[in-house]
Coordinates of C-alpha atoms and ligand atoms in Angstrom, one line a residue:
M3 CA -60.9 -74.2 -32.1
N4 CA -61.7 -71.6 -34.7
I5 CA -60.7 -68.2 -33.5
L6 CA -61.5 -64.7 -34.7
I7 CA -59.3 -61.7 -33.9
L8 CA -60.8 -58.2 -34.4
G9 CA -58.4 -55.4 -35.4
S10 CA -55.8 -54.5 -37.9
G11 CA -52.7 -53.1 -36.1
G12 CA -49.4 -54.3 -34.7
R13 CA -51.1 -55.5 -31.5
E14 CA -53.4 -57.8 -33.5
S15 CA -50.5 -59.0 -35.7
A16 CA -48.7 -60.1 -32.5
F17 CA -51.9 -61.8 -31.2
A18 CA -52.3 -63.6 -34.5
W19 CA -48.6 -64.7 -34.6
K20 CA -48.9 -66.2 -31.2
I21 CA -52.3 -67.8 -31.6
A22 CA -51.3 -69.4 -34.9
Q23 CA -48.6 -71.3 -33.0
S24 CA -51.1 -72.9 -30.7
P25 CA -52.0 -76.6 -31.3
K26 CA -55.5 -75.6 -30.0
C27 CA -56.1 -73.3 -32.9
E28 CA -57.5 -74.9 -35.9
K29 CA -58.5 -72.0 -38.1
L30 CA -57.7 -68.4 -37.4
F31 CA -59.6 -65.4 -38.9
I32 CA -58.7 -61.8 -38.6
A33 CA -61.0 -58.9 -39.4
P34 CA -60.1 -56.7 -41.0
G35 CA -56.4 -57.4 -40.7
N36 CA -53.6 -56.0 -42.9
A37 CA -51.1 -57.1 -45.5
G38 CA -49.0 -59.1 -43.1
M39 CA -51.7 -61.2 -41.4
H40 CA -52.1 -63.7 -44.3
Q41 CA -49.1 -65.5 -42.8
Y42 CA -51.2 -66.4 -39.7
G43 CA -54.7 -66.8 -40.9
T44 CA -57.5 -65.7 -43.2
T45 CA -58.2 -61.9 -43.3
V46 CA -61.8 -60.8 -43.9
N47 CA -62.5 -57.2 -44.8
I48 CA -65.1 -56.4 -42.1
K49 CA -64.9 -53.4 -39.8
V50 CA -64.5 -54.0 -36.1
T51 CA -67.7 -51.9 -35.4
D52 CA -69.8 -53.8 -38.1
F53 CA -71.5 -56.1 -35.5
E54 CA -73.9 -57.7 -38.0
G55 CA -71.0 -58.4 -40.4
I56 CA -69.0 -59.9 -37.6
K57 CA -72.1 -62.1 -36.6
A58 CA -72.3 -63.4 -40.2
L59 CA -68.6 -64.2 -40.2
V60 CA -68.7 -66.0 -36.9
I61 CA -71.7 -68.2 -37.8
K62 CA -70.4 -69.0 -41.3
N63 CA -67.0 -70.1 -40.0
N64 CA -68.0 -71.8 -36.8
I65 CA -65.9 -69.5 -34.7
N66 CA -65.5 -70.7 -31.1
L67 CA -63.8 -67.6 -29.5
V68 CA -63.5 -63.9 -30.4
L69 CA -60.6 -61.8 -29.2
V70 CA -61.2 -58.1 -29.5
G71 CA -58.0 -56.0 -30.1
P72 CA -59.1 -52.3 -30.0
E73 CA -61.3 -50.4 -27.5
E74 CA -63.9 -49.0 -29.9
P75 CA -66.0 -52.2 -30.4
L76 CA -65.8 -52.9 -26.7
V77 CA -67.0 -49.4 -25.7
K78 CA -69.7 -49.8 -28.4
G79 CA -70.8 -53.0 -26.8
I80 CA -69.7 -55.9 -29.0
H81 CA -69.6 -58.3 -26.0
D82 CA -73.1 -57.3 -25.0
F83 CA -74.2 -57.7 -28.6
F84 CA -73.0 -61.3 -28.5
L85 CA -74.7 -62.0 -25.1
A86 CA -78.0 -60.6 -26.4
D87 CA -78.1 -62.7 -29.6
E88 CA -79.6 -66.2 -29.5
Q89 CA -77.0 -67.5 -32.0
L90 CA -74.0 -65.9 -30.5
K91 CA -74.6 -65.9 -26.8
N92 CA -72.5 -69.1 -26.1
I93 CA -69.6 -67.9 -28.1
P94 CA -67.1 -66.3 -25.7
V95 CA -65.7 -62.9 -26.3
V96 CA -62.4 -61.9 -24.7
G97 CA -62.9 -58.2 -23.9
P98 CA -65.2 -56.6 -21.4
Q99 CA -68.8 -55.6 -21.8
A100 CA -69.7 -51.9 -22.4
E101 CA -70.2 -51.1 -18.8
A102 CA -66.7 -52.3 -17.8
A103 CA -65.2 -50.8 -21.0
Q104 CA -66.1 -47.4 -19.4
M105 CA -62.9 -47.9 -17.4
E106 CA -61.3 -46.7 -20.6
G107 CA -64.3 -45.0 -22.3
S108 CA -65.0 -42.5 -19.4
K109 CA -62.2 -40.9 -17.4
D110 CA -64.8 -39.8 -14.8
F111 CA -66.1 -43.3 -14.5
S112 CA -62.6 -44.7 -13.9
K113 CA -61.6 -41.9 -11.4
Q114 CA -64.8 -42.6 -9.4
F115 CA -64.0 -46.3 -9.5
M116 CA -60.5 -45.7 -8.2
Q117 CA -61.7 -43.4 -5.4
R118 CA -64.4 -45.8 -4.4
H119 CA -61.9 -48.6 -4.0
N120 CA -59.0 -46.6 -2.5
I121 CA -56.7 -47.1 -5.5
P122 CA -53.9 -44.5 -5.6
T123 CA -54.6 -41.9 -8.2
A124 CA -54.1 -38.1 -8.7
A125 CA -56.6 -35.8 -7.0
Y126 CA -59.3 -34.6 -9.5
K127 CA -62.6 -32.9 -10.1
T128 CA -65.0 -33.2 -13.1
F129 CA -66.7 -30.3 -14.9
T130 CA -69.3 -29.9 -17.7
K131 CA -70.5 -27.0 -19.8
D132 CA -72.9 -26.1 -17.0
T133 CA -70.1 -25.9 -14.5
L134 CA -67.5 -24.3 -16.7
Q135 CA -67.2 -21.2 -14.5
E136 CA -66.6 -23.3 -11.4
G137 CA -64.0 -25.2 -13.4
I138 CA -62.2 -21.9 -14.3
T139 CA -62.2 -20.9 -10.6
Y140 CA -61.0 -24.4 -9.6
L141 CA -58.1 -24.2 -12.0
A142 CA -56.8 -21.1 -10.1
T143 CA -56.4 -23.3 -7.0
A144 CA -55.2 -26.5 -8.7
G145 CA -51.5 -25.8 -8.9
L146 CA -49.3 -26.2 -12.0
P147 CA -48.8 -28.0 -14.2
V148 CA -52.3 -29.3 -14.4
V149 CA -53.8 -32.1 -16.5
L150 CA -57.1 -31.7 -18.4
K151 CA -58.7 -34.9 -19.7
A152 CA -61.6 -35.2 -22.1
D153 CA -64.0 -37.7 -20.4
G154 CA -64.6 -39.8 -23.5
L155 CA -62.5 -41.5 -26.2
A156 CA -60.6 -38.9 -28.3
A157 CA -58.3 -41.0 -30.3
G158 CA -55.5 -40.6 -27.8
K159 CA -55.5 -36.8 -28.1
G160 CA -57.8 -35.8 -25.3
V161 CA -55.2 -35.3 -22.5
L162 CA -53.6 -31.9 -22.2
I163 CA -50.8 -31.0 -19.8
C164 CA -51.0 -27.2 -19.2
T165 CA -48.1 -25.3 -17.7
S166 CA -49.8 -21.9 -17.2
L167 CA -53.2 -21.0 -15.7
E168 CA -54.1 -18.9 -18.7
E169 CA -53.5 -21.9 -21.1
A170 CA -55.4 -24.2 -18.8
Q171 CA -58.4 -21.9 -18.6
L172 CA -58.4 -21.4 -22.4
E173 CA -58.2 -25.1 -23.1
L174 CA -60.9 -25.9 -20.5
T175 CA -63.2 -23.4 -22.3
A176 CA -62.3 -24.9 -25.7
M177 CA -63.1 -28.4 -24.5
L178 CA -66.4 -27.6 -22.7
A179 CA -67.8 -24.6 -24.5
D180 CA -66.5 -25.2 -28.1
A181 CA -66.5 -29.0 -28.1
K182 CA -62.7 -29.2 -29.0
F183 CA -62.9 -33.0 -28.9
G184 CA -66.6 -33.3 -29.9
D185 CA -68.8 -35.2 -27.5
A186 CA -65.7 -36.7 -25.8
S187 CA -65.1 -33.3 -24.1
S188 CA -68.6 -32.6 -22.9
S189 CA -67.2 -33.6 -19.5
V190 CA -63.6 -32.8 -18.5
V191 CA -61.6 -34.2 -15.7
I192 CA -59.1 -31.7 -14.1
E193 CA -56.3 -33.7 -12.5
Q194 CA -53.2 -33.1 -10.4
F195 CA -49.9 -33.6 -12.4
L196 CA -47.8 -36.6 -11.3
Q197 CA -44.1 -36.4 -11.8
G198 CA -42.4 -39.8 -12.4
I199 CA -41.6 -42.6 -14.8
E200 CA -44.5 -44.4 -16.6
L201 CA -45.0 -48.1 -16.6
S202 CA -47.6 -50.2 -18.4
V203 CA -49.0 -53.2 -16.5
F204 CA -51.2 -55.8 -18.1
V205 CA -53.7 -58.1 -16.3
M206 CA -55.7 -60.9 -17.8
T207 CA -58.8 -61.7 -15.9
D208 CA -61.9 -63.9 -16.0
G209 CA -63.6 -61.6 -13.5
T210 CA -62.4 -63.6 -10.5
N211 CA -59.0 -64.9 -11.2
Y212 CA -56.2 -62.9 -12.7
K213 CA -52.7 -63.3 -14.2
I214 CA -50.2 -60.5 -14.4
L215 CA -48.6 -60.5 -17.9
P216 CA -45.1 -59.0 -18.4
E217 CA -44.9 -55.3 -17.8
A218 CA -43.6 -52.9 -20.4
K219 CA -42.5 -49.3 -21.0
D220 CA -43.7 -47.6 -24.2
Y221 CA -42.3 -44.5 -25.9
K222 CA -45.0 -42.0 -27.0
R223 CA -43.2 -39.1 -28.5
I224 CA -42.2 -38.9 -32.1
G225 CA -38.7 -37.6 -31.5
E226 CA -35.6 -39.1 -30.0
G227 CA -35.0 -38.2 -26.4
D228 CA -38.8 -38.2 -25.9
T229 CA -39.4 -35.0 -27.7
G230 CA -42.0 -33.6 -30.1
L231 CA -45.6 -34.6 -30.7
N232 CA -47.4 -37.5 -29.1
T233 CA -48.0 -40.6 -31.2
G234 CA -49.8 -43.9 -30.8
G235 CA -46.5 -45.3 -29.7
M236 CA -43.0 -45.5 -31.2
G237 CA -41.6 -48.5 -29.4
S238 CA -41.7 -50.6 -26.3
I239 CA -39.5 -52.7 -24.0
S240 CA -40.1 -55.5 -21.6
P241 CA -39.1 -56.2 -18.8
V242 CA -38.6 -52.8 -17.2
P243 CA -35.7 -52.7 -14.8
F244 CA -37.3 -50.6 -12.0
A245 CA -40.3 -52.9 -12.0
D246 CA -38.6 -55.6 -9.9
A247 CA -40.4 -58.2 -7.8
A248 CA -40.8 -55.9 -4.8
Y249 CA -42.2 -53.1 -6.9
M250 CA -44.6 -55.4 -8.7
K251 CA -45.8 -56.8 -5.4
K252 CA -46.7 -53.3 -4.4
V253 CA -48.5 -52.9 -7.7
E254 CA -50.4 -56.1 -7.1
D255 CA -51.4 -55.3 -3.6
L256 CA -52.3 -51.6 -4.1
V257 CA -53.7 -51.6 -7.6
I258 CA -54.3 -55.0 -9.2
I259 CA -56.1 -56.8 -6.3
P260 CA -58.3 -53.7 -5.5
T261 CA -59.2 -53.3 -9.2
V262 CA -60.3 -56.9 -9.7
E263 CA -62.0 -57.0 -6.3
G264 CA -63.6 -53.6 -7.0
L265 CA -65.1 -54.7 -10.2
K266 CA -66.6 -57.7 -8.4
K267 CA -67.9 -55.5 -5.5
D268 CA -69.5 -53.2 -8.1
N269 CA -71.1 -56.2 -9.9
I270 CA -69.3 -55.4 -13.1
P271 CA -68.4 -58.6 -15.0
Y272 CA -65.0 -58.4 -16.7
K273 CA -63.5 -61.0 -19.0
G274 CA -60.5 -59.7 -20.9
F275 CA -57.4 -57.6 -20.4
I276 CA -56.9 -54.6 -18.1
F277 CA -54.1 -52.3 -19.1
I278 CA -53.1 -50.2 -16.2
G279 CA -51.0 -47.1 -17.0
L280 CA -49.0 -46.3 -13.9
M281 CA -46.8 -43.4 -12.8
N282 CA -43.9 -44.5 -10.6
K283 CA -43.5 -41.6 -8.3
D284 CA -40.7 -42.0 -5.6
G285 CA -41.1 -45.8 -5.8
E286 CA -44.9 -45.7 -5.4
P287 CA -47.4 -46.7 -8.1
W288 CA -50.1 -44.2 -9.0
V289 CA -52.8 -45.1 -11.6
I290 CA -52.9 -42.7 -14.5
E291 CA -55.4 -44.6 -16.6
Y292 CA -57.1 -47.9 -17.3
N293 CA -57.6 -49.3 -20.7
C294 CA -60.0 -52.1 -21.5
R295 CA -57.6 -53.9 -23.9
M296 CA -53.9 -54.5 -24.5
G297 CA -51.6 -51.7 -25.5
D298 CA -49.9 -51.1 -28.8
P299 CA -46.9 -51.3 -29.2
E300 CA -46.5 -53.0 -25.8
T301 CA -48.4 -56.1 -26.9
E302 CA -45.7 -56.9 -29.5
S303 CA -43.0 -57.0 -26.7
V304 CA -45.3 -58.6 -24.1
I305 CA -46.4 -61.5 -26.3
R306 CA -42.9 -62.4 -27.2
R307 CA -42.2 -63.0 -23.5
I308 CA -45.1 -65.3 -23.0
D309 CA -43.9 -68.9 -23.4
S310 CA -47.2 -70.7 -22.5
D311 CA -50.0 -71.5 -24.9
F312 CA -51.9 -68.2 -25.4
V313 CA -55.1 -69.9 -26.5
D314 CA -55.1 -71.9 -23.3
L315 CA -55.0 -68.7 -21.4
L316 CA -57.7 -67.1 -23.5
Q317 CA -59.9 -70.2 -22.8
G318 CA -59.2 -69.7 -19.1
V319 CA -60.6 -66.2 -19.4
A320 CA -63.6 -67.4 -21.4
E321 CA -64.4 -70.3 -19.1
G322 CA -63.7 -68.7 -15.7
N323 CA -60.9 -71.1 -14.8
L324 CA -57.8 -68.9 -15.4
N325 CA -56.5 -70.0 -12.0
E326 CA -56.0 -73.5 -13.5
K327 CA -53.9 -72.2 -16.4
E328 CA -50.2 -71.8 -16.5
L329 CA -48.5 -68.5 -17.4
I330 CA -44.8 -69.0 -18.2
I331 CA -42.8 -65.8 -18.8
S332 CA -39.5 -65.7 -20.5
P333 CA -36.7 -63.9 -18.6
K334 CA -35.3 -62.6 -21.9
T335 CA -35.8 -59.0 -23.0
A336 CA -38.2 -58.1 -25.8
A337 CA -37.8 -54.8 -27.7
T338 CA -40.1 -53.3 -30.3
V339 CA -39.3 -50.4 -32.7
V340 CA -42.2 -48.9 -34.6
M341 CA -41.6 -47.7 -38.1
V342 CA -43.9 -44.8 -39.2
A343 CA -44.9 -43.0 -42.3
G344 CA -43.2 -39.7 -43.3
G345 CA -45.1 -36.8 -41.7
Y346 CA -46.7 -38.9 -38.9
P347 CA -48.3 -38.0 -36.5
G348 CA -49.4 -35.1 -38.7
E349 CA -50.5 -35.5 -42.3
Y350 CA -48.5 -38.5 -43.5
L351 CA -47.3 -40.1 -46.7
K352 CA -49.3 -43.1 -48.0
N353 CA -49.1 -45.9 -50.6
K354 CA -45.3 -46.2 -50.5
V355 CA -43.9 -49.6 -51.5
I356 CA -42.2 -51.4 -48.6
T357 CA -39.0 -53.4 -49.4
G358 CA -36.4 -55.2 -47.5
T359 CA -38.5 -57.1 -44.9
E360 CA -36.7 -60.3 -46.1
N361 CA -33.4 -58.9 -44.9
V362 CA -34.5 -58.7 -41.2
R363 CA -32.2 -61.1 -39.3
D364 CA -33.5 -61.8 -35.8
S365 CA -36.8 -59.9 -35.3
I366 CA -40.4 -60.4 -36.2
V367 CA -41.9 -57.9 -38.6
F368 CA -45.4 -57.2 -37.2
H369 CA -47.5 -55.4 -39.8
A370 CA -49.7 -52.4 -38.7
G371 CA -50.7 -49.8 -41.4
T372 CA -50.0 -51.9 -44.5
S373 CA -52.1 -53.1 -47.5
L374 CA -51.5 -55.2 -50.5
D375 CA -51.3 -53.5 -53.9
G376 CA -50.9 -56.3 -56.5
D377 CA -47.7 -58.1 -55.4
N378 CA -46.5 -55.1 -53.5
V379 CA -46.9 -54.3 -49.8
I380 CA -47.7 -50.6 -49.4
T381 CA -48.0 -48.2 -46.5
T382 CA -51.5 -47.1 -45.6
G383 CA -51.4 -46.1 -42.0
G384 CA -49.3 -43.8 -39.8
R385 CA -47.7 -46.6 -37.8
V386 CA -46.6 -49.0 -40.5
L387 CA -44.6 -51.9 -39.0
A388 CA -43.5 -53.0 -35.6
I389 CA -40.1 -54.7 -35.4
T390 CA -39.8 -57.0 -32.4
T391 CA -36.9 -59.0 -31.1
L392 CA -36.2 -61.2 -28.1
Q393 CA -32.7 -61.4 -26.8
D394 CA -30.8 -62.5 -23.7
N395 CA -30.1 -59.0 -22.5
M396 CA -31.5 -55.5 -23.0
F397 CA -28.6 -54.1 -24.9
N398 CA -28.7 -56.8 -27.5
A399 CA -32.5 -56.5 -27.8
L400 CA -32.3 -52.8 -28.4
Q401 CA -29.5 -53.1 -30.9
Q402 CA -31.1 -55.9 -32.8
A403 CA -34.5 -54.3 -33.1
T404 CA -33.0 -51.0 -34.3
A405 CA -30.6 -52.8 -36.7
D406 CA -33.4 -54.8 -38.2
A407 CA -35.6 -51.8 -38.6
S408 CA -32.9 -50.2 -40.7
R409 CA -32.9 -53.1 -43.1
I410 CA -36.4 -52.1 -44.3
Y411 CA -37.1 -49.3 -46.6
Y412 CA -40.0 -47.1 -47.9
D413 CA -40.1 -43.5 -49.0
G414 CA -40.4 -41.3 -45.9
M415 CA -39.6 -44.1 -43.5
Y416 CA -38.8 -43.0 -39.9
F417 CA -38.2 -44.8 -36.6
R418 CA -36.6 -43.8 -33.3
K419 CA -33.1 -45.2 -32.7
D420 CA -33.2 -44.6 -29.0
I421 CA -36.0 -46.9 -27.8
G422 CA -35.1 -48.3 -24.4
F423 CA -31.6 -46.8 -24.3
D424 CA -32.7 -44.6 -21.4
L425 CA -33.1 -47.7 -19.3
L426 CA -29.6 -49.2 -19.8
Ligands
AMP543 P1 -54.1 -40.9 -20.5 O1 -54.9 -40.9 -21.7 O2 -54.9 -40.7 -19.2 O3 -53.1 -42.1 -20.4 O4 -53.0 -39.8 -20.6 C1 -52.1 -39.7 -21.6 C2 -50.7 -39.3 -21.1 O5 -50.8 -38.1 -20.4 C3 -50.2 -40.4 -20.1 O6 -49.6 -41.4 -20.8 C4 -49.2 -39.5 -19.3 O7 -48.0 -39.4 -20.1 C5 -49.9 -38.2 -19.3 N1 -50.6 -38.0 -18.1 C6 -51.9 -38.3 -17.8 N2 -52.3 -38.0 -16.6 C7 -51.2 -37.5 -16.0 C8 -51.0 -37.0 -14.7 N3 -51.9 -37.0 -13.7 N4 -49.7 -36.6 -14.4 C9 -48.7 -36.6 -15.3 N5 -48.9 -37.0 -16.6 C10 -50.1 -37.5 -16.9

């Protein structure tokens, strides 16, 4: 098969690394990719939202399957675009259609979905500019802290946890009346705060059958000890000790089955990944969010624990026979440390030459925000590299990933040295 991956981050690097190993993959293309992806396939500089450009690429190279990494093209309807096009309609896209991508693209849509199908989630109410005054009154009764969520996609910034009523009322006004997050905050979900430990659960589904991929924990804050500003993710670990078989059975019965069945009942086709962000509160799973794609940097750890042929699983999703496919999961521990640019997640340094990747001993260097400048690999994004290792136990995995990250250098380089150590 000829396969096209859409995206350019660490997640897509991990997909590409895995897919390139499959005997079923003849040619691999990645659009737009980054400086590290040449190892796995051909990169083509086409944006993930340039649907016409992607169409031309798919036809020219006889692509047989498209794997969509990020949410934006899904929410914008790339799968629907393929289905509506005479030349593309028989080429499977792994990633849901726009209607189902609203599970991520609209918080209100996903909250209504959860309520309709009795999936445990925090109590909530949704407000718009027209009902701002009611929202302000509602906040006074909501209890603290309280969570405000911009309904639409806001580049991971649209969720605010407010600890005082005054702050919550000001932020609600800024979001609804002053379009703090643009169109994304024309509706705002006000939600009860859940105290607990977060867990990322990943499901692959063909719309009827599903497979539960390895779970992971990610680390969102920039600073060690989970302090400072939120980022796209500074590291991940899989497996997660508290997510034992009994806990995961609860997750399957209370969340995964009702989610897959709920989509079917609502007549919403879904072929792709469902990322379920859970809060583990007193041993019970509560859904915080759905994403319509895999997480980053969780994918880097998750992929390393999948021992079966990933292309075979993707074919199962595409052809609707995922139940006939085998998912083999390694019992080992995968750890990922993300290396970021100086200044990130604020204004950050760019175009710094990266050296030392050849000194890494027992990890894979997944490129994210990198480009080629002549013979040099330079930094171009905030999250630059993801260093992922697979070891027999958690301590060794955490140590190895951290030690390997420190063998790489660029001006302003930063990474967290405490990823996963809270779980030991
Ligand atoms: P979301 O975009 O919905 O995943 O929210 C981003 C982050 O905000 C989550 O990863 C949680 O850390 C936090 N968060 C969201 N909703 C809640 C909630 N109801 N209670 C506590 N924390 C939350």
